[in-house]
Amino acid sequence: MFENLSDRLTDSLKHITGQAKLTEDNIKGTLREVRLALLEADVALLVVKDFISKVKDRAIGLDVSQHLNPGQEFVKIVREELEALMGEANEDLNLNAQPPAVIMMAGLQGAGKTTTVGKLGKFLKERHKKKVLVTSADIYRPAAIKQLETLATDLELEFHPSTGDQDPVDIANNAIADARRKQADVVIVDTAGRLHIDEEMMGEIKRLHAAINPVETLFVVDAMTGQDAANTAKAFNDALPLSGVILTKVDGDARGGAALSVRHITGKPIKFLGVGEKTDALEPFHPDRMASRILGMGDVLSLIEEAERKIDKQKAEKFAKKIKKGKGFNLEDFRDQLHQMKNMGGMTSLLDKLPGMGNLSQLAGDHLNEKMFDQMEAIINSMTPHERRFPDVINNSRKKRIATGSGTTLQDINRLLKQHKQMQKMMKKFSKKGAVANLMRGMGGMFGGGGPGGGMPPGGMPPGGMGGGMPPKF
Ligand code: GDP
Ligand code: MG
């Protein structure tokens, strides 16, 4: 999502960052381009108008800080307004209720409700240690109940069975009673959707809502439907007191219009993003990070969080200590890093989140992923332990041997050694920061200078700093 918008915005802002002075003219031109970029991303017109007028007002009354030039300050305004548009901070689920806390899903058919019930159940179980019970009030399609049952079984969530001849209100009430008996903390009620909004569906969901009075009423909506998503959200929001929105299929080629419109139009926060069909493809939504991502600064904070979850902490700490002590970053460490990256979902998912790398991930495609890691690992494995620790001793004839041993070419060996050098340099530079920050820096460095596939631009991470502050200089 957001690739095009991101490109367009960075392009249009490129011209203004270097400006020492903001004039009526350069503001006007840039604003026009920003406006077009947003419209092309399928952001609702009303939202675009409001956004542009806010940015304009602020740019005109600009109070330039010591650190930024007016052009940079302008970009900062755009970033902050993007963030505000999507809703200032991540809004958690409110589960402060006499247990069980009831969560109700609402949305059109095919939006991803049932899938999201599973994802959210897993999320609450694993990250918040909640005992979760799920039930389906979708009585129109027998397969829908079965679908949830299968999910619940796979994810080891409590499941309250239902049948097509029951009333949705009874199903939900029975499930809540069942949850109380089983001392579950949370009940998630899946509901039926229609292809379009119709009165019957709205009537039923209103009745269900009134009967079970959920603490969270989450509207699930397909991000690929663009600004239409925002309009559907509005219709649901008018009928029901929604507490939040979950945008699904953000992994597809959604243009971003939904994410940028839905908050403004409904006044309700986006709480989660669905980023894939798998049950762990659910991410808490962070407007600030998304704004950075849109402006090509990469979702570095999400990446760090993910790293903290998936990376072997002990190894990472040992590694950080070593670097801090000023010891070199050798090829064995490099191989460890490759392992960690593989654990984190491979190159495509990493590239997506690294600043300015959004587009490259598409180019890189899946084939780059595993194969590239495997190849790099094979190269390092073909070296002697001494060579891994002191790569400088590797001469040309050894390189040829290593290439033969690993089924690669001399070029591959040279590239790997170059990447390693680059990363080593990065490590040194940032050795005073925290452990994980270090790792991430290193990874950024790895993609710099001739990176994988040879076609990546130099630079890696933004010079502006880790996940905050200003966008990279354009
Ligand atoms: P429901 O009718 O609202 O219950 O929708 P389902 O949960 O049955 O999902 C409809 C389809 O969308 C299924 O094929 C899901 O696998 C798919 N889906 C749901 N969420 C996502 C997502 O975040 N990303 C992708 N790529 N597919 C999703
Ligand atoms: Mg369903």
PDB file of N, CA and C and ligand atoms in Angstrom, residues 105-119 138 141 144 147 151 190-194 220-222 224 246-252 273-278 281-282, ligand 1:
ATOM      1  N   MET A 105     -17.732  -7.723  15.715  1.00  0.00           N
ATOM      2  CA  MET A 105     -17.215  -7.355  14.403  1.00  0.00           C
ATOM      3  C   MET A 105     -18.373  -6.948  13.509  1.00  0.00           C
ATOM      4  N   ALA A 106     -18.156  -5.955  12.671  1.00  0.00           N
ATOM      5  CA  ALA A 106     -19.174  -5.582  11.703  1.00  0.00           C
ATOM      6  C   ALA A 106     -18.499  -5.269  10.381  1.00  0.00           C
ATOM      7  N   GLY A 107     -19.237  -5.440   9.299  1.00  0.00           N
ATOM      8  CA  GLY A 107     -18.651  -5.110   7.998  1.00  0.00           C
ATOM      9  C   GLY A 107     -19.310  -5.883   6.883  1.00  0.00           C
ATOM     10  N   LEU A 108     -18.986  -5.496   5.665  1.00  0.00           N
ATOM     11  CA  LEU A 108     -19.582  -6.158   4.507  1.00  0.00           C
ATOM     12  C   LEU A 108     -19.026  -7.568   4.329  1.00  0.00           C
ATOM     13  N   GLN A 109     -19.710  -8.340   3.528  1.00  0.00           N
ATOM     14  CA  GLN A 109     -19.266  -9.700   3.239  1.00  0.00           C
ATOM     15  C   GLN A 109     -17.930  -9.658   2.487  1.00  0.00           C
ATOM     16  N   GLY A 110     -17.028 -10.495   2.908  1.00  0.00           N
ATOM     17  CA  GLY A 110     -15.740 -10.566   2.224  1.00  0.00           C
ATOM     18  C   GLY A 110     -14.727  -9.545   2.708  1.00  0.00           C
ATOM     19  N   ALA A 111     -15.124  -8.715   3.665  1.00  0.00           N
ATOM     20  CA  ALA A 111     -14.207  -7.680   4.145  1.00  0.00           C
ATOM     21  C   ALA A 111     -13.039  -8.288   4.926  1.00  0.00           C
ATOM     22  N   GLY A 112     -13.301  -9.450   5.507  1.00  0.00           N
ATOM     23  CA  GLY A 112     -12.246 -10.100   6.288  1.00  0.00           C
ATOM     24  C   GLY A 112     -12.614 -10.235   7.754  1.00  0.00           C
ATOM     25  N   LYS A 113     -13.897 -10.203   8.076  1.00  0.00           N
ATOM     26  CA  LYS A 113     -14.325 -10.264   9.476  1.00  0.00           C
ATOM     27  C   LYS A 113     -13.888 -11.559  10.149  1.00  0.00           C
ATOM     28  N   THR A 114     -14.238 -12.676   9.516  1.00  0.00           N
ATOM     29  CA  THR A 114     -13.971 -13.958  10.157  1.00  0.00           C
ATOM     30  C   THR A 114     -12.468 -14.174  10.338  1.00  0.00           C
ATOM     31  N   THR A 115     -11.729 -13.883   9.276  1.00  0.00           N
ATOM     32  CA  THR A 115     -10.275 -13.987   9.354  1.00  0.00           C
ATOM     33  C   THR A 115      -9.749 -13.123  10.498  1.00  0.00           C
ATOM     34  N   THR A 116     -10.293 -11.912  10.609  1.00  0.00           N
ATOM     35  CA  THR A 116      -9.819 -10.985  11.628  1.00  0.00           C
ATOM     36  C   THR A 116     -10.185 -11.434  13.043  1.00  0.00           C
ATOM     37  N   VAL A 117     -11.334 -12.101  13.177  1.00  0.00           N
ATOM     38  CA  VAL A 117     -11.690 -12.649  14.487  1.00  0.00           C
ATOM     39  C   VAL A 117     -10.578 -13.604  14.937  1.00  0.00           C
ATOM     40  N   GLY A 118     -10.147 -14.453  14.018  1.00  0.00           N
ATOM     41  CA  GLY A 118      -9.067 -15.389  14.335  1.00  0.00           C
ATOM     42  C   GLY A 118      -7.773 -14.663  14.681  1.00  0.00           C
ATOM     43  N   LYS A 119      -7.411 -13.697  13.841  1.00  0.00           N
ATOM     44  CA  LYS A 119      -6.160 -12.957  14.061  1.00  0.00           C
ATOM     45  C   LYS A 119      -6.177 -12.227  15.402  1.00  0.00           C
ATOM     46  N   ASP A 138     -23.096 -15.566  12.125  1.00  0.00           N
ATOM     47  CA  ASP A 138     -23.384 -15.528  10.685  1.00  0.00           C
ATOM     48  C   ASP A 138     -24.191 -16.768  10.329  1.00  0.00           C
ATOM     49  N   ARG A 141     -24.744 -18.343   6.088  1.00  0.00           N
ATOM     50  CA  ARG A 141     -23.895 -19.253   5.333  1.00  0.00           C
ATOM     51  C   ARG A 141     -23.316 -20.276   6.306  1.00  0.00           C
ATOM     52  N   ALA A 144     -19.739 -20.375   6.962  1.00  0.00           N
ATOM     53  CA  ALA A 144     -19.113 -19.306   7.728  1.00  0.00           C
ATOM     54  C   ALA A 144     -18.855 -19.741   9.169  1.00  0.00           C
ATOM     55  N   GLN A 147     -16.043 -22.159   9.117  1.00  0.00           N
ATOM     56  CA  GLN A 147     -14.780 -21.443   8.877  1.00  0.00           C
ATOM     57  C   GLN A 147     -14.187 -20.940  10.193  1.00  0.00           C
ATOM     58  N   LEU A 151     -10.745 -22.165  12.296  1.00  0.00           N
ATOM     59  CA  LEU A 151      -9.757 -21.181  12.740  1.00  0.00           C
ATOM     60  C   LEU A 151      -9.504 -21.313  14.240  1.00  0.00           C
ATOM     61  N   ASP A 190     -18.449 -12.830  15.771  1.00  0.00           N
ATOM     62  CA  ASP A 190     -18.388 -12.633  14.326  1.00  0.00           C
ATOM     63  C   ASP A 190     -19.820 -12.465  13.823  1.00  0.00           C
ATOM     64  N   THR A 191     -20.008 -11.614  12.844  1.00  0.00           N
ATOM     65  CA  THR A 191     -21.379 -11.377  12.363  1.00  0.00           C
ATOM     66  C   THR A 191     -21.475 -11.593  10.858  1.00  0.00           C
ATOM     67  N   ALA A 192     -22.710 -11.576  10.375  1.00  0.00           N
ATOM     68  CA  ALA A 192     -22.944 -11.762   8.947  1.00  0.00           C
ATOM     69  C   ALA A 192     -22.787 -10.432   8.235  1.00  0.00           C
ATOM     70  N   GLY A 193     -22.291 -10.502   7.006  1.00  0.00           N
ATOM     71  CA  GLY A 193     -22.230  -9.282   6.208  1.00  0.00           C
ATOM     72  C   GLY A 193     -23.059  -9.470   4.955  1.00  0.00           C
ATOM     73  N   ARG A 194     -23.234  -8.399   4.214  1.00  0.00           N
ATOM     74  CA  ARG A 194     -23.887  -8.500   2.908  1.00  0.00           C
ATOM     75  C   ARG A 194     -22.924  -7.929   1.885  1.00  0.00           C
ATOM     76  N   VAL A 220     -14.816  -3.764  10.199  1.00  0.00           N
ATOM     77  CA  VAL A 220     -13.759  -4.368   9.383  1.00  0.00           C
ATOM     78  C   VAL A 220     -13.980  -3.964   7.932  1.00  0.00           C
ATOM     79  N   VAL A 221     -12.960  -3.416   7.311  1.00  0.00           N
ATOM     80  CA  VAL A 221     -13.144  -2.929   5.949  1.00  0.00           C
ATOM     81  C   VAL A 221     -11.918  -3.178   5.071  1.00  0.00           C
ATOM     82  N   ASP A 222     -12.216  -3.547   3.847  1.00  0.00           N
ATOM     83  CA  ASP A 222     -11.195  -3.886   2.858  1.00  0.00           C
ATOM     84  C   ASP A 222     -10.535  -2.610   2.326  1.00  0.00           C
ATOM     85  N   MET A 224      -8.668  -2.176  -0.069  1.00  0.00           N
ATOM     86  CA  MET A 224      -8.602  -2.081  -1.522  1.00  0.00           C
ATOM     87  C   MET A 224      -9.799  -1.316  -2.101  1.00  0.00           C
ATOM     88  N   ILE A 246     -10.860  -1.690  11.570  1.00  0.00           N
ATOM     89  CA  ILE A 246      -9.732  -2.538  11.182  1.00  0.00           C
ATOM     90  C   ILE A 246      -9.673  -2.557   9.662  1.00  0.00           C
ATOM     91  N   LEU A 247      -8.581  -2.094   9.127  1.00  0.00           N
ATOM     92  CA  LEU A 247      -8.392  -2.076   7.677  1.00  0.00           C
ATOM     93  C   LEU A 247      -7.715  -3.375   7.261  1.00  0.00           C
ATOM     94  N   THR A 248      -8.343  -4.110   6.363  1.00  0.00           N
ATOM     95  CA  THR A 248      -7.732  -5.369   5.936  1.00  0.00           C
ATOM     96  C   THR A 248      -7.162  -5.252   4.524  1.00  0.00           C
ATOM     97  N   LYS A 249      -6.418  -6.263   4.146  1.00  0.00           N
ATOM     98  CA  LYS A 249      -5.848  -6.389   2.793  1.00  0.00           C
ATOM     99  C   LYS A 249      -4.947  -5.218   2.440  1.00  0.00           C
ATOM    100  N   VAL A 250      -4.345  -4.685   3.462  1.00  0.00           N
ATOM    101  CA  VAL A 250      -3.400  -3.593   3.275  1.00  0.00           C
ATOM    102  C   VAL A 250      -2.169  -4.101   2.524  1.00  0.00           C
ATOM    103  N   ASP A 251      -1.992  -5.415   2.540  1.00  0.00           N
ATOM    104  CA  ASP A 251      -0.860  -6.023   1.820  1.00  0.00           C
ATOM    105  C   ASP A 251      -1.099  -6.006   0.307  1.00  0.00           C
ATOM    106  N   GLY A 252      -2.336  -5.809  -0.101  1.00  0.00           N
ATOM    107  CA  GLY A 252      -2.634  -5.812  -1.533  1.00  0.00           C
ATOM    108  C   GLY A 252      -2.230  -4.500  -2.180  1.00  0.00           C
ATOM    109  N   LEU A 273      -4.318  -3.119  11.357  1.00  0.00           N
ATOM    110  CA  LEU A 273      -4.217  -3.373   9.926  1.00  0.00           C
ATOM    111  C   LEU A 273      -4.109  -4.872   9.689  1.00  0.00           C
ATOM    112  N   GLY A 274      -4.864  -5.367   8.727  1.00  0.00           N
ATOM    113  CA  GLY A 274      -4.696  -6.753   8.293  1.00  0.00           C
ATOM    114  C   GLY A 274      -3.722  -6.749   7.130  1.00  0.00           C
ATOM    115  N   VAL A 275      -2.636  -7.477   7.272  1.00  0.00           N
ATOM    116  CA  VAL A 275      -1.583  -7.378   6.260  1.00  0.00           C
ATOM    117  C   VAL A 275      -1.298  -8.705   5.573  1.00  0.00           C
ATOM    118  N   GLY A 276      -2.276  -9.615   5.567  1.00  0.00           N
ATOM    119  CA  GLY A 276      -2.049 -10.878   4.882  1.00  0.00           C
ATOM    120  C   GLY A 276      -3.107 -11.885   5.275  1.00  0.00           C
ATOM    121  N   GLU A 277      -3.078 -13.018   4.602  1.00  0.00           N
ATOM    122  CA  GLU A 277      -4.099 -14.025   4.882  1.00  0.00           C
ATOM    123  C   GLU A 277      -3.772 -14.863   6.105  1.00  0.00           C
ATOM    124  N   LYS A 278      -2.497 -14.895   6.471  1.00  0.00           N
ATOM    125  CA  LYS A 278      -2.110 -15.738   7.601  1.00  0.00           C
ATOM    126  C   LYS A 278      -2.596 -15.153   8.924  1.00  0.00           C
ATOM    127  N   ALA A 281      -0.960 -12.092  10.557  1.00  0.00           N
ATOM    128  CA  ALA A 281      -0.828 -10.879   9.740  1.00  0.00           C
ATOM    129  C   ALA A 281      -1.752  -9.770  10.227  1.00  0.00           C
ATOM    130  N   LEU A 282      -1.551  -9.363  11.465  1.00  0.00           N
ATOM    131  CA  LEU A 282      -2.343  -8.282  12.058  1.00  0.00           C
ATOM    132  C   LEU A 282      -1.368  -7.349  12.773  1.00  0.00           C
TER     133      LEU A 282
HETATM  134  P1  GDP B   1     -15.843 -12.036   5.898  1.00  0.00           P
HETATM  135  O1  GDP B   1     -16.847 -12.370   4.867  1.00  0.00           O
HETATM  136  O2  GDP B   1     -15.880 -10.574   6.241  1.00  0.00           O
HETATM  137  O3  GDP B   1     -15.912 -12.899   7.110  1.00  0.00           O
HETATM  138  O4  GDP B   1     -14.397 -12.257   5.214  1.00  0.00           O
HETATM  139  P2  GDP B   1     -13.369 -13.464   5.412  1.00  0.00           P
HETATM  140  O5  GDP B   1     -12.704 -13.350   6.738  1.00  0.00           O
HETATM  141  O6  GDP B   1     -14.003 -14.753   5.093  1.00  0.00           O
HETATM  142  O7  GDP B   1     -12.263 -13.055   4.336  1.00  0.00           O
HETATM  143  C1  GDP B   1     -12.524 -12.950   2.948  1.00  0.00           C
HETATM  144  C2  GDP B   1     -11.242 -13.188   2.180  1.00  0.00           C
HETATM  145  O8  GDP B   1     -10.312 -12.145   2.424  1.00  0.00           O
HETATM  146  C3  GDP B   1     -10.546 -14.468   2.569  1.00  0.00           C
HETATM  147  O9  GDP B   1     -10.072 -15.094   1.406  1.00  0.00           O
HETATM  148  C4  GDP B   1      -9.395 -14.010   3.440  1.00  0.00           C
HETATM  149  O10 GDP B   1      -8.311 -14.896   3.387  1.00  0.00           O
HETATM  150  C5  GDP B   1      -9.063 -12.672   2.830  1.00  0.00           C
HETATM  151  N1  GDP B   1      -8.425 -11.753   3.773  1.00  0.00           N
HETATM  152  C6  GDP B   1      -8.880 -11.323   4.963  1.00  0.00           C
HETATM  153  N2  GDP B   1      -8.031 -10.436   5.528  1.00  0.00           N
HETATM  154  C7  GDP B   1      -6.995 -10.307   4.670  1.00  0.00           C
HETATM  155  C8  GDP B   1      -5.786  -9.521   4.668  1.00  0.00           C
HETATM  156  O11 GDP B   1      -5.478  -8.736   5.587  1.00  0.00           O
HETATM  157  N3  GDP B   1      -4.974  -9.661   3.584  1.00  0.00           N
HETATM  158  C9  GDP B   1      -5.280 -10.483   2.548  1.00  0.00           C
HETATM  159  N4  GDP B   1      -4.428 -10.543   1.529  1.00  0.00           N
HETATM  160  N5  GDP B   1      -6.398 -11.217   2.514  1.00  0.00           N
HETATM  161  C10 GDP B   1      -7.246 -11.137   3.558  1.00  0.00           C
END
